[in-house]
């Protein structure tokens, strides 16, 4: 299957950014281990700090790929545009957060995108991406 992983703003700093919350591994290093764990599937990775670029990527893959895993970062809590983009495409989307957003500031408790996603994983660290992939590749 063709699966797209999309990371939003500041997630390019994983491994350097607030390591007590997000851990010390870069996404690039984690992505190599993820590809090795899912050898039968083609995993694609895209990161952007720009809201419209994330919308463009959702449009680009959202009618042909088999699944999308998105960590929209802070846009999770603010972006009507990403909510609408997920709602407008055909490919199923799973929302992932590395940290447990419900154990953090109240402004992180609201996600504008969950209602358009198949489901949401929060607080499992980087493993959340693997859990999301397992859902997307499972027979339905
Ligand atoms: C995050 C949680 C968001 O609230 C935050 O803005 C992020 C990362 C997470 O993966 O835990 O950038 O999505």
mmCIF file of N, CA and C and ligand atoms in Angstrom:
data_model
loop_
_atom_site.group_PDB
_atom_site.id
_atom_site.type_symbol
_atom_site.label_atom_id
_atom_site.label_comp_id
_atom_site.label_asym_id
_atom_site.label_seq_id
_atom_site.Cartn_x
_atom_site.Cartn_y
_atom_site.Cartn_z
ATOM 1 N N UNK A 1 0.838 -1.203 0.000
ATOM 2 C CA UNK A 1 0.000 0.000 0.000
ATOM 3 C C UNK A 1 0.874 1.253 0.000
ATOM 4 N N UNK A 2 0.328 2.316 -0.534
ATOM 5 C CA UNK A 2 1.010 3.616 -0.528
ATOM 6 C C UNK A 2 0.463 4.453 0.622
ATOM 7 N N UNK A 3 1.320 4.760 1.564
ATOM 8 C CA UNK A 3 0.870 5.520 2.741
ATOM 9 C C UNK A 3 1.703 6.795 2.859
ATOM 10 N N UNK A 4 1.016 7.903 3.039
ATOM 11 C CA UNK A 4 1.685 9.205 3.208
ATOM 12 C C UNK A 4 1.679 9.601 4.679
ATOM 13 N N UNK A 5 2.839 9.956 5.207
ATOM 14 C CA UNK A 5 2.929 10.559 6.542
ATOM 15 C C UNK A 5 3.158 12.057 6.355
ATOM 16 N N UNK A 6 2.344 12.858 7.047
ATOM 17 C CA UNK A 6 2.481 14.316 6.964
ATOM 18 C C UNK A 6 2.733 14.861 8.371
ATOM 19 N N UNK A 7 3.819 15.563 8.540
ATOM 20 C CA UNK A 7 4.090 16.259 9.789
ATOM 21 C C UNK A 7 3.989 17.760 9.572
ATOM 22 N N UNK A 8 3.348 18.434 10.517
ATOM 23 C CA UNK A 8 3.141 19.877 10.425
ATOM 24 C C UNK A 8 4.225 20.680 11.127
ATOM 25 N N UNK A 9 3.891 21.899 11.512
ATOM 26 C CA UNK A 9 4.878 22.868 11.970
ATOM 27 C C UNK A 9 5.679 22.425 13.174
ATOM 28 N N UNK A 10 6.954 22.747 13.124
ATOM 29 C CA UNK A 10 7.938 22.523 14.201
ATOM 30 C C UNK A 10 8.349 21.061 14.349
ATOM 31 N N UNK A 11 7.706 20.166 13.612
ATOM 32 C CA UNK A 11 8.058 18.750 13.758
ATOM 33 C C UNK A 11 9.345 18.415 13.001
ATOM 34 N N UNK A 12 9.832 19.355 12.186
ATOM 35 C CA UNK A 12 11.179 19.213 11.616
ATOM 36 C C UNK A 12 12.239 19.314 12.717
ATOM 37 N N UNK A 13 11.856 19.832 13.889
ATOM 38 C CA UNK A 13 12.823 19.980 14.991
ATOM 39 C C UNK A 13 12.808 18.794 15.946
ATOM 40 N N UNK A 14 12.072 17.743 15.608
ATOM 41 C CA UNK A 14 12.044 16.567 16.505
ATOM 42 C C UNK A 14 13.472 16.080 16.743
ATOM 43 N N UNK A 15 13.756 15.750 18.023
ATOM 44 C CA UNK A 15 15.116 15.358 18.392
ATOM 45 C C UNK A 15 15.900 16.498 19.003
ATOM 46 N N UNK A 16 15.453 17.742 18.652
ATOM 47 C CA UNK A 16 16.126 18.935 19.186
ATOM 48 C C UNK A 16 15.160 19.749 20.023
ATOM 49 N N UNK A 17 13.872 19.604 19.725
ATOM 50 C CA UNK A 17 12.847 20.471 20.279
ATOM 51 C C UNK A 17 12.239 19.848 21.535
ATOM 52 N N UNK A 18 12.216 20.567 22.663
ATOM 53 C CA UNK A 18 11.535 20.122 23.885
ATOM 54 C C UNK A 18 11.638 18.589 24.047
ATOM 55 N N UNK A 19 12.859 18.120 24.187
ATOM 56 C CA UNK A 19 13.103 16.669 24.173
ATOM 57 C C UNK A 19 12.431 15.941 25.340
ATOM 58 N N UNK A 20 12.139 16.675 26.430
ATOM 59 C CA UNK A 20 11.450 16.012 27.555
ATOM 60 C C UNK A 20 10.010 15.655 27.161
ATOM 61 N N UNK A 21 9.466 16.350 26.180
ATOM 62 C CA UNK A 21 8.095 16.061 25.709
ATOM 63 C C UNK A 21 8.125 15.156 24.473
ATOM 64 N N UNK A 22 9.016 15.468 23.541
ATOM 65 C CA UNK A 22 8.953 14.808 22.228
ATOM 66 C C UNK A 22 10.049 13.766 21.986
ATOM 67 N N UNK A 23 10.979 13.620 22.961
ATOM 68 C CA UNK A 23 12.031 12.621 22.808
ATOM 69 C C UNK A 23 13.225 13.158 22.029
ATOM 70 N N UNK A 24 14.251 12.332 21.917
ATOM 71 C CA UNK A 24 15.512 12.815 21.357
ATOM 72 C C UNK A 24 15.820 12.246 19.971
ATOM 73 N N UNK A 25 14.834 11.591 19.369
ATOM 74 C CA UNK A 25 15.055 11.014 18.036
ATOM 75 C C UNK A 25 14.524 11.956 16.960
ATOM 76 N N UNK A 26 15.272 12.129 15.900
ATOM 77 C CA UNK A 26 14.765 12.923 14.775
ATOM 78 C C UNK A 26 13.713 12.094 14.032
ATOM 79 N N UNK A 27 12.818 12.763 13.314
ATOM 80 C CA UNK A 27 11.825 11.984 12.572
ATOM 81 C C UNK A 27 12.499 11.202 11.456
ATOM 82 N N UNK A 28 13.522 11.793 10.872
ATOM 83 C CA UNK A 28 14.219 11.109 9.759
ATOM 84 C C UNK A 28 14.779 9.771 10.235
ATOM 85 N N UNK A 29 15.392 9.754 11.442
ATOM 86 C CA UNK A 29 15.949 8.498 11.988
ATOM 87 C C UNK A 29 14.821 7.515 12.287
ATOM 88 N N UNK A 30 13.740 8.015 12.891
ATOM 89 C CA UNK A 30 12.601 7.143 13.188
ATOM 90 C C UNK A 30 11.998 6.574 11.902
ATOM 91 N N UNK A 31 11.922 7.415 10.866
ATOM 92 C CA UNK A 31 11.301 6.996 9.601
ATOM 93 C C UNK A 31 12.054 5.811 8.985
ATOM 94 N N UNK A 32 13.366 5.793 9.122
ATOM 95 C CA UNK A 32 14.151 4.655 8.607
ATOM 96 C C UNK A 32 13.723 3.361 9.308
ATOM 97 N N UNK A 33 13.531 3.418 10.645
ATOM 98 C CA UNK A 33 13.123 2.208 11.389
ATOM 99 C C UNK A 33 11.692 1.813 11.004
ATOM 100 N N UNK A 34 10.860 2.825 10.748
ATOM 101 C CA UNK A 34 9.470 2.555 10.371
ATOM 102 C C UNK A 34 9.405 1.825 9.022
ATOM 103 N N UNK A 35 10.198 2.298 8.051
ATOM 104 C CA UNK A 35 10.216 1.648 6.727
ATOM 105 C C UNK A 35 10.676 0.199 6.863
ATOM 106 N N UNK A 36 11.645 -0.039 7.759
ATOM 107 C CA UNK A 36 12.153 -1.409 7.956
ATOM 108 C C UNK A 36 11.092 -2.304 8.591
ATOM 109 N N UNK A 37 10.195 -1.705 9.388
ATOM 110 C CA UNK A 37 9.139 -2.484 10.054
ATOM 111 C C UNK A 37 7.960 -2.775 9.134
ATOM 112 N N UNK A 38 7.829 -2.004 8.053
ATOM 113 C CA UNK A 38 6.690 -2.179 7.130
ATOM 114 C C UNK A 38 7.217 -2.363 5.701
ATOM 115 N N UNK A 39 8.026 -3.422 5.495
ATOM 116 C CA UNK A 39 8.711 -3.547 4.195
ATOM 117 C C UNK A 39 7.778 -3.795 3.021
ATOM 118 N N UNK A 40 6.560 -4.285 3.306
ATOM 119 C CA UNK A 40 5.655 -4.579 2.175
ATOM 120 C C UNK A 40 4.902 -3.340 1.694
ATOM 121 N N UNK A 41 5.101 -2.225 2.375
ATOM 122 C CA UNK A 41 4.346 -1.018 2.048
ATOM 123 C C UNK A 41 5.306 0.112 1.667
ATOM 124 N N UNK A 42 4.790 1.034 0.866
ATOM 125 C CA UNK A 42 5.615 2.169 0.455
ATOM 126 C C UNK A 42 5.214 3.374 1.295
ATOM 127 N N UNK A 43 6.139 3.783 2.149
ATOM 128 C CA UNK A 43 5.857 4.910 3.049
ATOM 129 C C UNK A 43 6.502 6.171 2.489
ATOM 130 N N UNK A 44 5.732 7.239 2.470
ATOM 131 C CA UNK A 44 6.215 8.531 1.983
ATOM 132 C C UNK A 44 6.156 9.524 3.145
ATOM 133 N N UNK A 45 7.153 10.369 3.255
ATOM 134 C CA UNK A 45 7.186 11.334 4.359
ATOM 135 C C UNK A 45 7.247 12.752 3.823
ATOM 136 N N UNK A 46 6.406 13.626 4.382
ATOM 137 C CA UNK A 46 6.393 15.046 4.008
ATOM 138 C C UNK A 46 6.246 15.876 5.268
ATOM 139 N N UNK A 47 7.048 16.921 5.371
ATOM 140 C CA UNK A 47 6.905 17.843 6.507
ATOM 141 C C UNK A 47 6.834 19.262 5.974
ATOM 142 N N UNK A 48 5.946 20.069 6.571
ATOM 143 C CA UNK A 48 5.901 21.483 6.209
ATOM 144 C C UNK A 48 5.479 22.301 7.412
ATOM 145 N N UNK A 49 6.045 23.506 7.467
ATOM 146 C CA UNK A 49 5.639 24.460 8.506
ATOM 147 C C UNK A 49 4.543 25.389 8.003
ATOM 148 N N UNK A 50 4.076 25.152 6.775
ATOM 149 C CA UNK A 50 3.157 26.075 6.103
ATOM 150 C C UNK A 50 1.789 25.412 5.910
ATOM 151 N N UNK A 51 0.769 26.030 6.442
ATOM 152 C CA UNK A 51 -0.582 25.436 6.431
ATOM 153 C C UNK A 51 -1.041 25.068 5.012
ATOM 154 N N UNK A 52 -0.901 26.007 4.067
ATOM 155 C CA UNK A 52 -1.385 25.761 2.703
ATOM 156 C C UNK A 52 -0.635 24.625 2.018
ATOM 157 N N UNK A 53 0.634 24.460 2.357
ATOM 158 C CA UNK A 53 1.398 23.353 1.759
ATOM 159 C C UNK A 53 0.879 22.004 2.266
ATOM 160 N N UNK A 54 0.437 21.978 3.507
ATOM 161 C CA UNK A 54 -0.137 20.733 4.056
ATOM 162 C C UNK A 54 -1.467 20.448 3.348
ATOM 163 N N UNK A 55 -2.266 21.484 3.125
ATOM 164 C CA UNK A 55 -3.520 21.331 2.370
ATOM 165 C C UNK A 55 -3.209 20.807 0.969
ATOM 166 N N UNK A 56 -2.202 21.385 0.305
ATOM 167 C CA UNK A 56 -1.827 20.939 -1.048
ATOM 168 C C UNK A 56 -1.416 19.471 -1.062
ATOM 169 N N UNK A 57 -0.646 19.043 -0.045
ATOM 170 C CA UNK A 57 -0.198 17.637 0.000
ATOM 171 C C UNK A 57 -1.402 16.714 0.194
ATOM 172 N N UNK A 58 -2.345 17.113 1.059
ATOM 173 C CA UNK A 58 -3.551 16.292 1.261
ATOM 174 C C UNK A 58 -4.311 16.143 -0.061
ATOM 175 N N UNK A 59 -4.424 17.229 -0.829
ATOM 176 C CA UNK A 59 -5.112 17.162 -2.125
ATOM 177 C C UNK A 59 -4.352 16.263 -3.100
ATOM 178 N N UNK A 60 -3.022 16.385 -3.084
ATOM 179 C CA UNK A 60 -2.172 15.652 -4.041
ATOM 180 C C UNK A 60 -2.304 14.137 -3.867
ATOM 181 N N UNK A 61 -2.316 13.674 -2.608
ATOM 182 C CA UNK A 61 -2.299 12.211 -2.380
ATOM 183 C C UNK A 61 -3.678 11.656 -2.020
ATOM 184 N N UNK A 62 -4.604 12.553 -1.719
ATOM 185 C CA UNK A 62 -5.847 12.141 -1.071
ATOM 186 C C UNK A 62 -6.886 11.457 -1.945
ATOM 187 N N UNK A 63 -6.553 11.259 -3.259
ATOM 188 C CA UNK A 63 -7.484 10.521 -4.124
ATOM 189 C C UNK A 63 -6.834 9.259 -4.692
ATOM 190 N N UNK A 64 -5.555 9.055 -4.382
ATOM 191 C CA UNK A 64 -4.861 7.904 -4.967
ATOM 192 C C UNK A 64 -4.159 7.035 -3.934
ATOM 193 N N UNK A 65 -3.732 7.607 -2.813
ATOM 194 C CA UNK A 65 -3.017 6.808 -1.816
ATOM 195 C C UNK A 65 -4.013 5.990 -0.988
ATOM 196 N N UNK A 66 -3.454 4.976 -0.274
ATOM 197 C CA UNK A 66 -4.313 4.082 0.522
ATOM 198 C C UNK A 66 -4.528 4.583 1.946
ATOM 199 N N UNK A 67 -3.671 5.450 2.409
ATOM 200 C CA UNK A 67 -3.835 5.974 3.769
ATOM 201 C C UNK A 67 -2.921 7.157 4.006
ATOM 202 N N UNK A 68 -3.334 7.982 4.963
ATOM 203 C CA UNK A 68 -2.537 9.147 5.358
ATOM 204 C C UNK A 68 -2.478 9.180 6.880
ATOM 205 N N UNK A 69 -1.271 9.386 7.412
ATOM 206 C CA UNK A 69 -1.082 9.618 8.843
ATOM 207 C C UNK A 69 -0.675 11.075 8.979
ATOM 208 N N UNK A 70 -1.420 11.846 9.757
ATOM 209 C CA UNK A 70 -1.080 13.266 9.901
ATOM 210 C C UNK A 70 -0.871 13.650 11.350
ATOM 211 N N UNK A 71 0.256 14.308 11.591
ATOM 212 C CA UNK A 71 0.458 15.038 12.839
ATOM 213 C C UNK A 71 0.512 16.497 12.427
ATOM 214 N N UNK A 72 -0.589 17.197 12.587
ATOM 215 C CA UNK A 72 -0.680 18.578 12.104
ATOM 216 C C UNK A 72 -0.069 19.576 13.085
ATOM 217 N N UNK A 73 0.576 19.069 14.150
ATOM 218 C CA UNK A 73 1.217 19.973 15.112
ATOM 219 C C UNK A 73 0.217 20.986 15.623
ATOM 220 N N UNK A 74 0.660 22.217 15.775
ATOM 221 C CA UNK A 74 -0.210 23.260 16.336
ATOM 222 C C UNK A 74 -1.419 23.572 15.439
ATOM 223 N N UNK A 75 -1.312 23.282 14.132
ATOM 224 C CA UNK A 75 -2.472 23.524 13.248
ATOM 225 C C UNK A 75 -3.673 22.646 13.614
ATOM 226 N N UNK A 76 -3.392 21.554 14.327
ATOM 227 C CA UNK A 76 -4.474 20.690 14.828
ATOM 228 C C UNK A 76 -5.537 21.515 15.547
ATOM 229 N N UNK A 77 -5.049 22.500 16.291
ATOM 230 C CA UNK A 77 -5.928 23.232 17.208
ATOM 231 C C UNK A 77 -6.527 24.489 16.572
ATOM 232 N N UNK A 78 -6.126 24.778 15.335
ATOM 233 C CA UNK A 78 -6.534 26.064 14.739
ATOM 234 C C UNK A 78 -7.057 25.976 13.310
ATOM 235 N N UNK A 79 -6.760 24.886 12.587
ATOM 236 C CA UNK A 79 -6.891 24.958 11.127
ATOM 237 C C UNK A 79 -8.215 24.422 10.566
ATOM 238 N N UNK A 80 -9.079 25.355 10.216
ATOM 239 C CA UNK A 80 -10.299 24.985 9.488
ATOM 240 C C UNK A 80 -9.917 24.487 8.090
ATOM 241 N N UNK A 81 -8.848 25.047 7.520
ATOM 242 C CA UNK A 81 -8.425 24.651 6.163
ATOM 243 C C UNK A 81 -7.997 23.180 6.125
ATOM 244 N N UNK A 82 -7.271 22.720 7.137
ATOM 245 C CA UNK A 82 -6.852 21.307 7.150
ATOM 246 C C UNK A 82 -8.059 20.416 7.459
ATOM 247 N N UNK A 83 -8.926 20.855 8.334
ATOM 248 C CA UNK A 83 -10.199 20.132 8.584
ATOM 249 C C UNK A 83 -10.957 19.935 7.271
ATOM 250 N N UNK A 84 -11.101 21.015 6.502
ATOM 251 C CA UNK A 84 -11.860 20.949 5.240
ATOM 252 C C UNK A 84 -11.143 20.077 4.207
ATOM 253 N N UNK A 85 -9.811 20.157 4.178
ATOM 254 C CA UNK A 85 -9.048 19.350 3.208
ATOM 255 C C UNK A 85 -9.226 17.862 3.507
ATOM 256 N N UNK A 86 -9.139 17.479 4.774
ATOM 257 C CA UNK A 86 -9.316 16.056 5.125
ATOM 258 C C UNK A 86 -10.739 15.624 4.780
ATOM 259 N N UNK A 87 -11.691 16.516 5.031
ATOM 260 C CA UNK A 87 -13.092 16.213 4.712
ATOM 261 C C UNK A 87 -13.350 16.091 3.227
ATOM 262 N N UNK A 88 -12.500 16.707 2.406
ATOM 263 C CA UNK A 88 -12.733 16.752 0.964
ATOM 264 C C UNK A 88 -12.058 15.649 0.178
ATOM 265 N N UNK A 89 -11.208 14.859 0.832
ATOM 266 C CA UNK A 89 -10.480 13.812 0.095
ATOM 267 C C UNK A 89 -11.088 12.442 0.373
ATOM 268 N N UNK A 90 -10.613 11.445 -0.386
ATOM 269 C CA UNK A 90 -11.189 10.096 -0.279
ATOM 270 C C UNK A 90 -10.353 9.169 0.617
ATOM 271 N N UNK A 91 -9.044 9.394 0.650
ATOM 272 C CA UNK A 91 -8.118 8.521 1.394
ATOM 273 C C UNK A 91 -8.358 8.659 2.900
ATOM 274 N N UNK A 92 -8.432 7.514 3.628
ATOM 275 C CA UNK A 92 -8.620 7.617 5.077
ATOM 276 C C UNK A 92 -7.400 8.240 5.773
ATOM 277 N N UNK A 93 -7.683 9.045 6.766
ATOM 278 C CA UNK A 93 -6.638 9.793 7.485
ATOM 279 C C UNK A 93 -6.681 9.425 8.962
ATOM 280 N N UNK A 94 -5.507 9.156 9.535
ATOM 281 C CA UNK A 94 -5.398 8.935 10.985
ATOM 282 C C UNK A 94 -4.587 10.086 11.583
ATOM 283 N N UNK A 95 -5.108 10.661 12.646
ATOM 284 C CA UNK A 95 -4.452 11.771 13.347
ATOM 285 C C UNK A 95 -3.553 11.208 14.449
ATOM 286 N N UNK A 96 -2.328 11.721 14.508
ATOM 287 C CA UNK A 96 -1.363 11.260 15.525
ATOM 288 C C UNK A 96 -0.776 12.464 16.257
ATOM 289 N N UNK A 97 -0.605 12.306 17.567
ATOM 290 C CA UNK A 97 0.182 13.261 18.369
ATOM 291 C C UNK A 97 1.175 12.475 19.196
ATOM 292 N N UNK A 98 2.395 12.941 19.226
ATOM 293 C CA UNK A 98 3.457 12.259 19.977
ATOM 294 C C UNK A 98 3.189 12.362 21.477
ATOM 295 N N UNK A 99 2.871 13.554 21.924
ATOM 296 C CA UNK A 99 2.566 13.771 23.338
ATOM 297 C C UNK A 99 1.082 13.499 23.588
ATOM 298 N N UNK A 100 0.746 13.357 24.878
ATOM 299 C CA UNK A 100 -0.670 13.227 25.234
ATOM 300 C C UNK A 100 -1.253 14.637 25.354
ATOM 301 N N UNK A 101 -1.955 15.060 24.310
ATOM 302 C CA UNK A 101 -2.427 16.453 24.283
ATOM 303 C C UNK A 101 -3.403 16.742 25.432
ATOM 304 N N UNK A 102 -4.070 15.714 25.939
ATOM 305 C CA UNK A 102 -5.035 15.926 27.033
ATOM 306 C C UNK A 102 -4.355 16.102 28.390
ATOM 307 N N UNK A 103 -3.068 15.779 28.474
ATOM 308 C CA UNK A 103 -2.311 15.977 29.717
ATOM 309 C C UNK A 103 -1.553 17.305 29.681
ATOM 310 N N UNK A 104 -1.828 18.124 28.673
ATOM 311 C CA UNK A 104 -1.081 19.373 28.476
ATOM 312 C C UNK A 104 -2.034 20.569 28.560
ATOM 313 N N UNK A 105 -1.607 21.709 28.075
ATOM 314 C CA UNK A 105 -2.411 22.937 28.186
ATOM 315 C C UNK A 105 -3.801 22.730 27.574
ATOM 316 N N UNK A 106 -4.759 23.479 28.107
ATOM 317 C CA UNK A 106 -6.140 23.299 27.657
ATOM 318 C C UNK A 106 -6.321 23.602 26.163
ATOM 319 N N UNK A 107 -5.527 24.546 25.630
ATOM 320 C CA UNK A 107 -5.703 24.875 24.204
ATOM 321 C C UNK A 107 -5.344 23.702 23.294
ATOM 322 N N UNK A 108 -4.643 22.693 23.855
ATOM 323 C CA UNK A 108 -4.319 21.509 23.041
ATOM 324 C C UNK A 108 -5.413 20.437 23.123
ATOM 325 N N UNK A 109 -6.415 20.668 23.968
ATOM 326 C CA UNK A 109 -7.444 19.630 24.142
ATOM 327 C C UNK A 109 -8.432 19.611 22.986
ATOM 328 N N UNK A 110 -8.469 20.709 22.216
ATOM 329 C CA UNK A 110 -9.425 20.797 21.104
ATOM 330 C C UNK A 110 -8.689 20.523 19.790
ATOM 331 N N UNK A 111 -9.164 19.535 19.050
ATOM 332 C CA UNK A 111 -8.646 19.293 17.706
ATOM 333 C C UNK A 111 -9.739 19.631 16.703
ATOM 334 N N UNK A 112 -9.388 20.436 15.693
ATOM 335 C CA UNK A 112 -10.361 20.753 14.637
ATOM 336 C C UNK A 112 -10.394 19.670 13.564
ATOM 337 N N UNK A 113 -9.470 18.699 13.642
ATOM 338 C CA UNK A 113 -9.412 17.732 12.537
ATOM 339 C C UNK A 113 -9.937 16.341 12.889
ATOM 340 N N UNK A 114 -10.048 16.017 14.182
ATOM 341 C CA UNK A 114 -10.428 14.640 14.556
ATOM 342 C C UNK A 114 -11.736 14.206 13.915
ATOM 343 N N UNK A 115 -12.692 15.120 13.821
ATOM 344 C CA UNK A 115 -14.017 14.736 13.310
ATOM 345 C C UNK A 115 -13.967 14.267 11.861
ATOM 346 N N UNK A 116 -12.914 14.641 11.131
ATOM 347 C CA UNK A 116 -12.779 14.222 9.724
ATOM 348 C C UNK A 116 -11.828 13.035 9.559
ATOM 349 N N UNK A 117 -11.244 12.579 10.678
ATOM 350 C CA UNK A 117 -10.276 11.479 10.618
ATOM 351 C C UNK A 117 -10.949 10.164 11.007
ATOM 352 N N UNK A 118 -10.301 9.049 10.614
ATOM 353 C CA UNK A 118 -10.814 7.733 11.023
ATOM 354 C C UNK A 118 -10.677 7.579 12.529
ATOM 355 N N UNK A 119 -9.632 8.137 13.091
ATOM 356 C CA UNK A 119 -9.411 8.069 14.532
ATOM 357 C C UNK A 119 -8.189 8.870 14.904
ATOM 358 N N UNK A 120 -7.902 8.892 16.209
ATOM 359 C CA UNK A 120 -6.806 9.729 16.698
ATOM 360 C C UNK A 120 -6.005 8.989 17.757
ATOM 361 N N UNK A 121 -4.677 9.090 17.673
ATOM 362 C CA UNK A 121 -3.768 8.472 18.649
ATOM 363 C C UNK A 121 -2.974 9.589 19.293
ATOM 364 N N UNK A 122 -2.919 9.608 20.617
ATOM 365 C CA UNK A 122 -2.187 10.671 21.296
ATOM 366 C C UNK A 122 -1.481 10.117 22.517
ATOM 367 N N UNK A 123 -0.196 10.458 22.676
ATOM 368 C CA UNK A 123 0.517 10.104 23.895
ATOM 369 C C UNK A 123 1.351 8.845 23.815
ATOM 370 N N UNK A 124 1.442 8.227 22.655
ATOM 371 C CA UNK A 124 2.232 6.997 22.523
ATOM 372 C C UNK A 124 3.629 7.263 21.965
ATOM 373 N N UNK A 125 4.058 8.507 21.997
ATOM 374 C CA UNK A 125 5.369 8.833 21.431
ATOM 375 C C UNK A 125 5.386 8.552 19.935
ATOM 376 N N UNK A 126 6.568 8.338 19.396
ATOM 377 C CA UNK A 126 6.706 8.059 17.954
ATOM 378 C C UNK A 126 5.961 6.774 17.568
ATOM 379 N N UNK A 127 5.784 5.876 18.534
ATOM 380 C CA UNK A 127 5.100 4.612 18.251
ATOM 381 C C UNK A 127 3.684 4.857 17.714
ATOM 382 N N UNK A 128 3.121 6.000 18.014
ATOM 383 C CA UNK A 128 1.791 6.336 17.492
ATOM 384 C C UNK A 128 1.717 6.247 15.972
ATOM 385 N N UNK A 129 2.818 6.602 15.287
ATOM 386 C CA UNK A 129 2.827 6.523 13.811
ATOM 387 C C UNK A 129 2.710 5.057 13.364
ATOM 388 N N UNK A 130 3.411 4.167 14.100
ATOM 389 C CA UNK A 130 3.358 2.736 13.741
ATOM 390 C C UNK A 130 1.960 2.179 14.022
ATOM 391 N N UNK A 131 1.361 2.606 15.129
ATOM 392 C CA UNK A 131 -0.004 2.149 15.454
ATOM 393 C C UNK A 131 -0.981 2.604 14.373
ATOM 394 N N UNK A 132 -0.816 3.831 13.912
ATOM 395 C CA UNK A 132 -1.685 4.353 12.847
ATOM 396 C C UNK A 132 -1.507 3.550 11.563
ATOM 397 N N UNK A 133 -0.257 3.226 11.236
ATOM 398 C CA UNK A 133 0.008 2.420 10.029
ATOM 399 C C UNK A 133 -0.646 1.055 10.135
ATOM 400 N N UNK A 134 -0.562 0.446 11.322
ATOM 401 C CA UNK A 134 -1.178 -0.874 11.509
ATOM 402 C C UNK A 134 -2.676 -0.818 11.240
ATOM 403 N N UNK A 135 -3.313 0.253 11.661
ATOM 404 C CA UNK A 135 -4.745 0.408 11.371
ATOM 405 C C UNK A 135 -4.965 0.541 9.856
ATOM 406 N N UNK A 136 -4.177 1.387 9.219
ATOM 407 C CA UNK A 136 -4.417 1.684 7.791
ATOM 408 C C UNK A 136 -4.183 0.467 6.897
ATOM 409 N N UNK A 137 -3.222 -0.398 7.277
ATOM 410 C CA UNK A 137 -2.930 -1.556 6.417
ATOM 411 C C UNK A 137 -3.794 -2.772 6.757
ATOM 412 N N UNK A 138 -4.499 -2.709 7.877
ATOM 413 C CA UNK A 138 -5.324 -3.862 8.288
ATOM 414 C C UNK A 138 -6.457 -4.063 7.294
ATOM 415 N N UNK A 139 -6.829 -5.348 7.032
ATOM 416 C CA UNK A 139 -7.961 -5.598 6.135
ATOM 417 C C UNK A 139 -9.237 -4.999 6.721
ATOM 418 N N UNK A 140 -10.087 -4.441 5.840
ATOM 419 C CA UNK A 140 -11.322 -3.828 6.361
ATOM 420 C C UNK A 140 -12.539 -4.469 5.694
HETATM 421 C C1 LIG B 1 1.788 17.681 18.827
HETATM 422 C C2 LIG B 1 0.935 18.349 19.892
HETATM 423 C C3 LIG B 1 0.558 19.760 19.469
HETATM 424 O O1 LIG B 1 -0.238 20.380 20.477
HETATM 425 C C4 LIG B 1 1.811 20.592 19.268
HETATM 426 O O2 LIG B 1 1.480 21.884 18.816
HETATM 427 C C5 LIG B 1 2.801 19.943 18.379
HETATM 428 C C6 LIG B 1 3.017 18.501 18.478
HETATM 429 C C7 LIG B 1 2.279 16.274 19.251
HETATM 430 O O3 LIG B 1 2.741 15.548 18.383
HETATM 431 O O4 LIG B 1 2.239 15.943 20.439
HETATM 432 O O5 LIG B 1 3.498 20.607 17.608
HETATM 433 O O6 LIG B 1 1.002 17.506 17.652
#
